[in-house]
Structure formats: C-alpha cells, structure tokens
CSV table of C-alpha atoms in Angstrom, one decimal:
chain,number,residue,atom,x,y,z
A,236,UNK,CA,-11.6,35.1,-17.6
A,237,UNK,CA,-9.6,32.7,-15.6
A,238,UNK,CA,-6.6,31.4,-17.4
A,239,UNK,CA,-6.3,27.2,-17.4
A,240,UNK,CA,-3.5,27.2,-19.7
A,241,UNK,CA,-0.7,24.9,-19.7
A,242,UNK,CA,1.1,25.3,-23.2
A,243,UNK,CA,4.5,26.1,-22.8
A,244,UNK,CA,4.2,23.7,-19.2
A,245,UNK,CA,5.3,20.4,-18.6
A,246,UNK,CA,4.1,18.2,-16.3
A,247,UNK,CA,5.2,14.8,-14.3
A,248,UNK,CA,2.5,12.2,-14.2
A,249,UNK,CA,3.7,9.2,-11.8
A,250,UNK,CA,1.7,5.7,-12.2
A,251,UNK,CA,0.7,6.8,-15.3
A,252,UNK,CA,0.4,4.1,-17.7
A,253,UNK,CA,-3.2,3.7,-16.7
A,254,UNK,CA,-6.3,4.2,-14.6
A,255,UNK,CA,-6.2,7.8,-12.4
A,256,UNK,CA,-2.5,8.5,-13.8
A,257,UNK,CA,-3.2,8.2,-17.6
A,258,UNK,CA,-6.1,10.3,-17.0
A,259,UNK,CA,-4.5,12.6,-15.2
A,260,UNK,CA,-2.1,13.1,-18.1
A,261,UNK,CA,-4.1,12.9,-20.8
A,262,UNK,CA,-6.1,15.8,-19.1
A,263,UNK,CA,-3.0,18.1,-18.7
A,264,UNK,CA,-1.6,17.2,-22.3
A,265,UNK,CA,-5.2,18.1,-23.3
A,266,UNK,CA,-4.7,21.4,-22.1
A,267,UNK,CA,-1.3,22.0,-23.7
A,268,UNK,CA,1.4,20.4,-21.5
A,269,UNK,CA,3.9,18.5,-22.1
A,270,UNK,CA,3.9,15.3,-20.2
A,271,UNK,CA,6.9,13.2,-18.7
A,272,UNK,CA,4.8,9.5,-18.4
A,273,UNK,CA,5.8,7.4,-15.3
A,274,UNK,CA,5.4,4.4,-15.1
A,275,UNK,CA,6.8,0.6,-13.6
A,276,UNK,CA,6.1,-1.2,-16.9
A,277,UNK,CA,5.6,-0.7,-20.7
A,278,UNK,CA,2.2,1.0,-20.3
A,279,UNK,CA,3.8,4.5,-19.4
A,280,UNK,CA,5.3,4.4,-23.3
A,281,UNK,CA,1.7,3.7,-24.5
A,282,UNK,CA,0.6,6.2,-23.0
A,283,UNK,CA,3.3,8.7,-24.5
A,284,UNK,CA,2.5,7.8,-27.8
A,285,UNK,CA,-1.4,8.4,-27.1
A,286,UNK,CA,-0.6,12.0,-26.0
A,287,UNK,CA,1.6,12.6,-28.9
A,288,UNK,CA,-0.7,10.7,-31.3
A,289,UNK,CA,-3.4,13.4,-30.3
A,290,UNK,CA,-0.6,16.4,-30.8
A,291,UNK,CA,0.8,16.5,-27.9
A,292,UNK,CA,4.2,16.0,-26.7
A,293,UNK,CA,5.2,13.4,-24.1
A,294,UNK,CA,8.0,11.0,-23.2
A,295,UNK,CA,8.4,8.2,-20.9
A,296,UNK,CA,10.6,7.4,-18.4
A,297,UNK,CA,10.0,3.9,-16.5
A,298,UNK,CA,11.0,3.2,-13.0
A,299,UNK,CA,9.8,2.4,-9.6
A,300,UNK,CA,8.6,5.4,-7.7
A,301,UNK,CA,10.2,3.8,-4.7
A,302,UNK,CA,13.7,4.1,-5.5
A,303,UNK,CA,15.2,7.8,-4.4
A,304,UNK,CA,16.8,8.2,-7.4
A,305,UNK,CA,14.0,8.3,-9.9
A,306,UNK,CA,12.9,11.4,-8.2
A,307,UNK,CA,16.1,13.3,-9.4
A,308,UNK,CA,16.3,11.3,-13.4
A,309,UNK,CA,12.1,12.6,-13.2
A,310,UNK,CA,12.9,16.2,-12.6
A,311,UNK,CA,16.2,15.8,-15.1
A,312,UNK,CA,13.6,14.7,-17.9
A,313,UNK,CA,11.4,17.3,-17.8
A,314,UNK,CA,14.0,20.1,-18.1
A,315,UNK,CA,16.1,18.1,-20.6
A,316,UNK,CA,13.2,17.2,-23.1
A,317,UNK,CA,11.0,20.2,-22.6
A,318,UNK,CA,12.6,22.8,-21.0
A,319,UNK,CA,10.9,23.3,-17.7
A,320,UNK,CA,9.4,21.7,-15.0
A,321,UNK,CA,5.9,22.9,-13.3
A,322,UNK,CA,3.5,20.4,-12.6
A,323,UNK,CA,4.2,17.3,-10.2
A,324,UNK,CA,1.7,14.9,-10.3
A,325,UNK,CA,2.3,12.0,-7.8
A,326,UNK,CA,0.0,9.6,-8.2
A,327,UNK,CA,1.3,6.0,-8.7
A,328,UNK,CA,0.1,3.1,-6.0
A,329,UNK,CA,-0.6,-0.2,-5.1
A,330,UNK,CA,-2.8,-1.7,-2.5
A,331,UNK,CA,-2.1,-4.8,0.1
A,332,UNK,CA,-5.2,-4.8,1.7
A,333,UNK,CA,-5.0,-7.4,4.8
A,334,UNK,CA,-6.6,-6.9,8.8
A,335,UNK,CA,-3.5,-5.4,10.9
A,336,UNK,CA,-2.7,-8.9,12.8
A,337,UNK,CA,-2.1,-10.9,9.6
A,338,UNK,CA,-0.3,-8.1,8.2
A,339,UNK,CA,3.4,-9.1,6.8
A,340,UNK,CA,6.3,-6.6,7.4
A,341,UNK,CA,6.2,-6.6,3.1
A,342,UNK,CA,3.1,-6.1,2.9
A,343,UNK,CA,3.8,-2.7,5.5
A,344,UNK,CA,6.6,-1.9,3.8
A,345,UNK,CA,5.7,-2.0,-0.4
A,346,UNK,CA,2.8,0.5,0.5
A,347,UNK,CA,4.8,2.5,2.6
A,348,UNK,CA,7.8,2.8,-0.1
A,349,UNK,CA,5.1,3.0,-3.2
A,350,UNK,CA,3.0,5.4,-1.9
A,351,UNK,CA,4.7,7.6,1.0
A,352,UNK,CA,8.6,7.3,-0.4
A,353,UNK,CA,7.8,7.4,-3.8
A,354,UNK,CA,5.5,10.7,-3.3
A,355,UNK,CA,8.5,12.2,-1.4
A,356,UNK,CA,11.0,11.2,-3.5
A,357,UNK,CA,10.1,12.7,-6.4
A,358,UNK,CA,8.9,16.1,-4.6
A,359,UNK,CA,11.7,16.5,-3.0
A,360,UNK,CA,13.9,16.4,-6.5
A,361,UNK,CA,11.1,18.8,-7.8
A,362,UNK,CA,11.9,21.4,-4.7
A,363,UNK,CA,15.1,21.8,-5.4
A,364,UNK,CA,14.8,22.3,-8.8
A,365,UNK,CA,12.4,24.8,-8.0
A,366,UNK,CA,14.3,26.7,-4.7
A,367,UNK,CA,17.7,26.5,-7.2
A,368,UNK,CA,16.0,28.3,-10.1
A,369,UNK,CA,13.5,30.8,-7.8
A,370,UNK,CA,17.4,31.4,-6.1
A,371,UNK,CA,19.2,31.9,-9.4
A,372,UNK,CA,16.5,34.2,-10.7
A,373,UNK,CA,15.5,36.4,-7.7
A,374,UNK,CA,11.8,35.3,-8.5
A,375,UNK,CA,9.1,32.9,-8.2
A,376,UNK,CA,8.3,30.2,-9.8
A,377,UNK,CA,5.8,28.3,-11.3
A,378,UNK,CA,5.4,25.1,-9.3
A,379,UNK,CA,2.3,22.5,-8.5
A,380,UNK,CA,2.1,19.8,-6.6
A,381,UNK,CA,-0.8,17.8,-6.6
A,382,UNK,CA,-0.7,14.5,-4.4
A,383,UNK,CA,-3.0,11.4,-3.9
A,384,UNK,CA,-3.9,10.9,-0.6
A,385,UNK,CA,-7.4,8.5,0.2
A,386,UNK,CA,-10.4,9.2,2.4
A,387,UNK,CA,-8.9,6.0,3.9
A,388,UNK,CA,-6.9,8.3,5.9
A,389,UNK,CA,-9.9,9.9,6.8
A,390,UNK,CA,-12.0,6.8,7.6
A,391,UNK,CA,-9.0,4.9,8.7
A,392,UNK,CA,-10.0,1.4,7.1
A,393,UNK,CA,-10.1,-1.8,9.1
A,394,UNK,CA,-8.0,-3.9,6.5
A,395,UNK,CA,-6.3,-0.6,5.5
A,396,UNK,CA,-3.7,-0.2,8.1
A,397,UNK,CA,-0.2,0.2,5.8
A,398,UNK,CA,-2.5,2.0,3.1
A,399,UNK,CA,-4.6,4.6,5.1
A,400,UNK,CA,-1.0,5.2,7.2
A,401,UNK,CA,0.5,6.1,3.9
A,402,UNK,CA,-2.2,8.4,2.6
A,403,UNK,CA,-2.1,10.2,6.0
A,404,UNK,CA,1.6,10.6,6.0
A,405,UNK,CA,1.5,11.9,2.2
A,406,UNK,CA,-1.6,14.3,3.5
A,407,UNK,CA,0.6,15.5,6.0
A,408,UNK,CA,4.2,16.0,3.5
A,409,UNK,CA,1.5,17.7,1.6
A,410,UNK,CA,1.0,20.3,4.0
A,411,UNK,CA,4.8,20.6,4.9
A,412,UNK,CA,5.5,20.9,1.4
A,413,UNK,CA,3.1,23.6,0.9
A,414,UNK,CA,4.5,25.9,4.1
A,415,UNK,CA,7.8,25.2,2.9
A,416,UNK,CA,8.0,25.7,-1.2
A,417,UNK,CA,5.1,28.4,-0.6
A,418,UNK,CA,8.1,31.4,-0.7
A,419,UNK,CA,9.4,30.6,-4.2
A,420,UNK,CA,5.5,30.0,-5.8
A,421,UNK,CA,5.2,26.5,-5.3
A,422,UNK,CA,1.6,25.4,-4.5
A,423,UNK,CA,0.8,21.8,-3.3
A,424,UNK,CA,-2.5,20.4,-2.8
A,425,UNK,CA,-4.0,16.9,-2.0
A,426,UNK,CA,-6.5,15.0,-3.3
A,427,UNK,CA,-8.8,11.9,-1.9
A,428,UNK,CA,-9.8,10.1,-5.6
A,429,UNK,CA,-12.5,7.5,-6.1
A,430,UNK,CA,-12.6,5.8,-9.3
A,431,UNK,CA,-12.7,2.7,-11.7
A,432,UNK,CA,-9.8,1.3,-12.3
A,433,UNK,CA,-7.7,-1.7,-12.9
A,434,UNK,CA,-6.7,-1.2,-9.2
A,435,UNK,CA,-10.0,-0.9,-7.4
A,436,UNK,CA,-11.8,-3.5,-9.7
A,437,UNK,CA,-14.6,-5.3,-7.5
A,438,UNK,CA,-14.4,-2.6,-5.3
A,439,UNK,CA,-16.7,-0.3,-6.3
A,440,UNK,CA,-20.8,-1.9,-7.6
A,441,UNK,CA,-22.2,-0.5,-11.3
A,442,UNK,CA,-23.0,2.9,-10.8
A,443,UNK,CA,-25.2,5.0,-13.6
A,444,UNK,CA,-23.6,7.5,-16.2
A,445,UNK,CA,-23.8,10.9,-16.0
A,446,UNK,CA,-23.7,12.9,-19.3
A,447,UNK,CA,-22.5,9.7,-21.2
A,448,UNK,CA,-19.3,9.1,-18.3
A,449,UNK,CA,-19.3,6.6,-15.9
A,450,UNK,CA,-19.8,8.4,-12.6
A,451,UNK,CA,-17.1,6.4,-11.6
A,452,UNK,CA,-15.1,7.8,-14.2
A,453,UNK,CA,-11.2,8.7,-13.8
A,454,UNK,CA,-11.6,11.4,-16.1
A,455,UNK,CA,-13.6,13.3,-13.5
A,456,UNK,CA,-10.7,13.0,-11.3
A,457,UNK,CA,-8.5,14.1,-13.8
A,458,UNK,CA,-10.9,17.6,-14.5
A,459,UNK,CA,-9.7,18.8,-10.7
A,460,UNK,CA,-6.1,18.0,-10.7
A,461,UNK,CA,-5.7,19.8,-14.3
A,462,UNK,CA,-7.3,22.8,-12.4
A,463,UNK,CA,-5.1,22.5,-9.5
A,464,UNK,CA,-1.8,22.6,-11.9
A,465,UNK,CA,-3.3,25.7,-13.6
A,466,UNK,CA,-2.1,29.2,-13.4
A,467,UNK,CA,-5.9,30.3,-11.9
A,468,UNK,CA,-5.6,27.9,-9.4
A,469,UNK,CA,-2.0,29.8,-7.8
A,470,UNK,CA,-4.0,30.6,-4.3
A,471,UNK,CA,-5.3,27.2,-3.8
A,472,UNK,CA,-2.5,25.5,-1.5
A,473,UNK,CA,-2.3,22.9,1.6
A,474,UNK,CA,-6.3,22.0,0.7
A,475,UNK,CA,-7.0,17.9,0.6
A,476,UNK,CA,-10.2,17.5,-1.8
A,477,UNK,CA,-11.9,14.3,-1.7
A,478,UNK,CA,-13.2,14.0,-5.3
A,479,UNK,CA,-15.5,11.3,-7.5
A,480,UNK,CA,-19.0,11.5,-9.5
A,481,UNK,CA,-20.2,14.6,-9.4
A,482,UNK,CA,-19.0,16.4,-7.0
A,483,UNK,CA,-15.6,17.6,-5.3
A,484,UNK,CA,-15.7,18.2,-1.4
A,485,UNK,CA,-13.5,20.7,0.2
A,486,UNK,CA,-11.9,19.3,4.1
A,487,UNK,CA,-12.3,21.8,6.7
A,488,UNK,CA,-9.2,21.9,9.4
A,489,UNK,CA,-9.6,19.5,12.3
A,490,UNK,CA,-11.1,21.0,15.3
A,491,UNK,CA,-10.3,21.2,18.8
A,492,UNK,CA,-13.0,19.3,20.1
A,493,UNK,CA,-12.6,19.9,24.1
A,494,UNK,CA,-9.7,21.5,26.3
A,495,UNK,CA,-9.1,19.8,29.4
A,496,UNK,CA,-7.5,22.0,32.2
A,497,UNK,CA,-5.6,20.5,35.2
A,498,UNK,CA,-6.9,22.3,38.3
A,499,UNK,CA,-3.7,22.4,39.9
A,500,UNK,CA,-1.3,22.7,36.8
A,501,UNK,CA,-0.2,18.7,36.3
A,502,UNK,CA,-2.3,16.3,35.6
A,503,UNK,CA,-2.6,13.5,37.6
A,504,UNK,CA,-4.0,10.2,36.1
A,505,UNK,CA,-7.0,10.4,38.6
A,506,UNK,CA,-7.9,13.6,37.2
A,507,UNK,CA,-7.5,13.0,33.9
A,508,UNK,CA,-9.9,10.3,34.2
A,509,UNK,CA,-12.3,12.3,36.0
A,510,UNK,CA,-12.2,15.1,33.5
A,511,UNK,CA,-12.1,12.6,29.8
A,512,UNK,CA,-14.0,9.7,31.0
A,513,UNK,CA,-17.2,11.2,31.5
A,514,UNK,CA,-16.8,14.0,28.5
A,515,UNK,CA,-16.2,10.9,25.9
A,516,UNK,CA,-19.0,8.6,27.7
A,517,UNK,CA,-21.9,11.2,28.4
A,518,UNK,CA,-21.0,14.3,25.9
A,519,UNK,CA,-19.7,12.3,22.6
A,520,UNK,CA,-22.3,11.0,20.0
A,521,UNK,CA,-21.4,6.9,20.7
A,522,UNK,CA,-19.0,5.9,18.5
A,523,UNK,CA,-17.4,9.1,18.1
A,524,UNK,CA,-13.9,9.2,17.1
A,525,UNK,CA,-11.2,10.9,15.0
A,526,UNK,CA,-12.4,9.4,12.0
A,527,UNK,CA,-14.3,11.9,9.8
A,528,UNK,CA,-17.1,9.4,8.8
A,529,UNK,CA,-19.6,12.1,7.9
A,530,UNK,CA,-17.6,11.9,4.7
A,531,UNK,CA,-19.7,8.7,3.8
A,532,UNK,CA,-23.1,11.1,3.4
A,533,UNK,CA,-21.2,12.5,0.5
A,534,UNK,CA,-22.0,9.4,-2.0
A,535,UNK,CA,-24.9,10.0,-4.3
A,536,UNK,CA,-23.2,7.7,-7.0
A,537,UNK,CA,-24.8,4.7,-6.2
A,538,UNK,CA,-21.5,3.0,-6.4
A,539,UNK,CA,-20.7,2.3,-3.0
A,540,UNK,CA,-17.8,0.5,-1.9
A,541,UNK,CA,-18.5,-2.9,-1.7
C-alpha cells in the first residue's frame, strides 16, 4: 500500500491565501499536515483559520516572498509552531504580461524577484535547515520541494519574456536543488500548473466539469503536489510535470538534436555555415525551434488559452 501520509509533517505553502496556493494547502492539511500559510496580504490568515476550522493546524506568516529574509522567519515558523519542517511548497506569483520592446525594467524586475528570488529564497533557508539537522543526526531527512515553474518556459511566450525567464530559471534551481539536497533525502520536483484563478481570469474560456470539478480546477493541481510531498513519492526527484484537467504529463530530457564536427578541429565561420545552414533549412520541420510546442496537443479541456 503506498503510504501518502503527512500527519506528524508540516508543510510551507507560499502565495497561499488563494487560487493554486490555498489549494495546495488545503490538500496537504487534508492529509494531515500542518500548514505554515504564506501570504502578501490578509488572505494567508483566512486561510489558516479554514485549515484549522476543518481540524487541522495551520498559522500564518505574511510577507513578500521577495525579501531574503522571509525565507529564513518561513523555515523558523515551521520548526517553532510545529516542530519540524518537510514540505516546501513555493508557489506564490504574479504576472506583468507586456511584448519584450515595451517591457519596463519593473516590470522585468517584480517577476524576476516574485517568482525566481522568492522561490530561492525560501529554499535555500529550507536547505540549511535540512543539511544542519541530516549533519547533526548522521541521517537523512525528510525533505520536499515542490516548485512552480509554467509551460511558458517551455513555449517561451511572446508577451511572456520576464515570466517564462523566471519559470525557466526556477526549472533549472529546481534541478540544482535536487543534485544538491539529494545526499541528506531532500527531493525537489517542478511543476507546470494550469488553472482558474483570480490570477489567470480571462485567460482561460469555460471549460466542462469533470466529476462535478471544473476541469480547470486548482484542486486538481493540488492532488499532484500533495503526492509529490508524500513519503511514497521519495524516488520521484528533478522531474518538471505539466499538470491541469485530467491529466499530468511527465517532460522527457532535452535531446541532442544534431552534432556538428569541424573537419579540421576549429570551426571556422564558413564551415559552420556550411554544416547548420543547410541542416536547419532542409532537415528541420519549418518552424522548428527549442520550444517544446508539441505540449499544446496535450489539451483536451476545451479551455484553451485565449
């Protein structure tokens, strides 16, 4: 039987006081953990009270996810108030959607600090908690890291420039942070979310319900990253998961798509053009880039992005 239990756990929930991060809470407090609520505003203590209204236990702690030092009062909360901490959840955002030319350097630099800073902020207080206590016990520990990247990283969005950068740069800390935390039992996975929420309203058209749920639902979100904090999920690490409706999609590795060789050993710009040019104009689907867009044949929701 595979064991999804989180009693006796507790759990950090960034951008939590609603949409994905509530969810994503709620979910984990549903399955016995205790919940440190993050949040900007007043929202992140409503959301407390829900989870302990339902018999759960939860506090809030309120802060931007941008300043360093939230990170470190995050981690000090959970060990303080519930004795541990195992799951970090880093989910809070914003978006500043805009094409690349009219982009502001704010406008680069909020979603850069929300999403990327704030992300390694707080899992960089959570590692050393972690590497001090594996270090003081000669053991591992029980660590989960579960991220929010976008398929906008995989798409690589038009008016998306300071977004899908962010997402690929937490995709990638993702990755380090699993190598890295990997020798004291720390896992860290991340995930590529659609859903309906406050912050993607108009984005995505009415889609049907599946089972009584919207299929746009943030609970379905929140299903896959309670899994991922589990104790049955210890051997799932460095994944990215693109997730919504009905279904969750595992991302192979990039692939090497062609070695070029110089002939005599350095590369001349002449050669090079005589080997790529013709590869990428005769041999490549047109259009072909980096951009995974055979992700888009994924959506059976009927909720495209509008």
């Amino acid at each position: 039987m595979q064991d999804t239990d989180l009693s006796g756990r507790t759990a950090i929930v960034t951008g939590a006081g609603a949409g994905l991060g509530r969810a994503e809470a709620l979910g984990l407090a549903a399955l016995g953990a205790s919940v440190v609520v993050n949040d900007i505003g007043p929202a992140g203590e409503a959301v407390a009270r829900e989870i302990e209204a339902a018999g759960g236990r939860a506090i809030a702690v309120l802060g931007d996810v941008s300043d360093w030092s939230l990170g470190e009062r995050l981690v000090e909360a959970a060990v303080e108030n519930f004795g541990s901490l195992d799951i970090v959840v880093n989910n809070a955002g914003i978006t500043r959607d805009t094409m690349l030319f009219n982009m502001s350097e704010k406008q680069w630099d909020d979603v850069i600090a929300i999403h990327l800073k704030g992300h390694a902020a707080l899992t960089r207080a959570a590692s050393i908690h972690w590497r001090a206590q594996s270090k003081a016990t000669g053991a591992m520990v029980y660590g989960r890291v579960v991220n929010t990247a976008s398929e906008a990283f995989l798409l690589g969005g038009a008016g998306q420039a300071n977004y899908a950068a962010a997402k690929a740069g937490i995709v990638a800390l993702t990755l380090s942070t699993s190598r890295g935390m990997a020798r004291y039992g720390v896992t860290a996975n991340a995930i590529c979310p659609r859903a309906r929420t406050e912050m993607t309203a108009g984005v995505f058209g009415e889609g049907a319900a599946d089972a009584g749920l919207d299929i746009m639902a943030p609970e379905r979100i929140a299903s896959l990253v309670s899994y991922l904090s589990t104790p049955t999920a210890e051997q799932v690490s460095g994944q990215v998961f693109i997730v919504y409706g009905d279904m969750v999609a595992l991302m192979a590795p990039p692939t090497v798509q062609r070695k070029f060789t110089a002939a005599d050993g350095v590369f001349s710009v002449a050669e090079l053009a005589e080997q790529i040019t013709p590869y990428i104009a005769d041999e490549l689907p047109a259009g072909q880039s980096y951009a995974a867009t055979s992700i888009v044949a994924l959506d059976t929701t009927g909720s495209a992005a509008g």
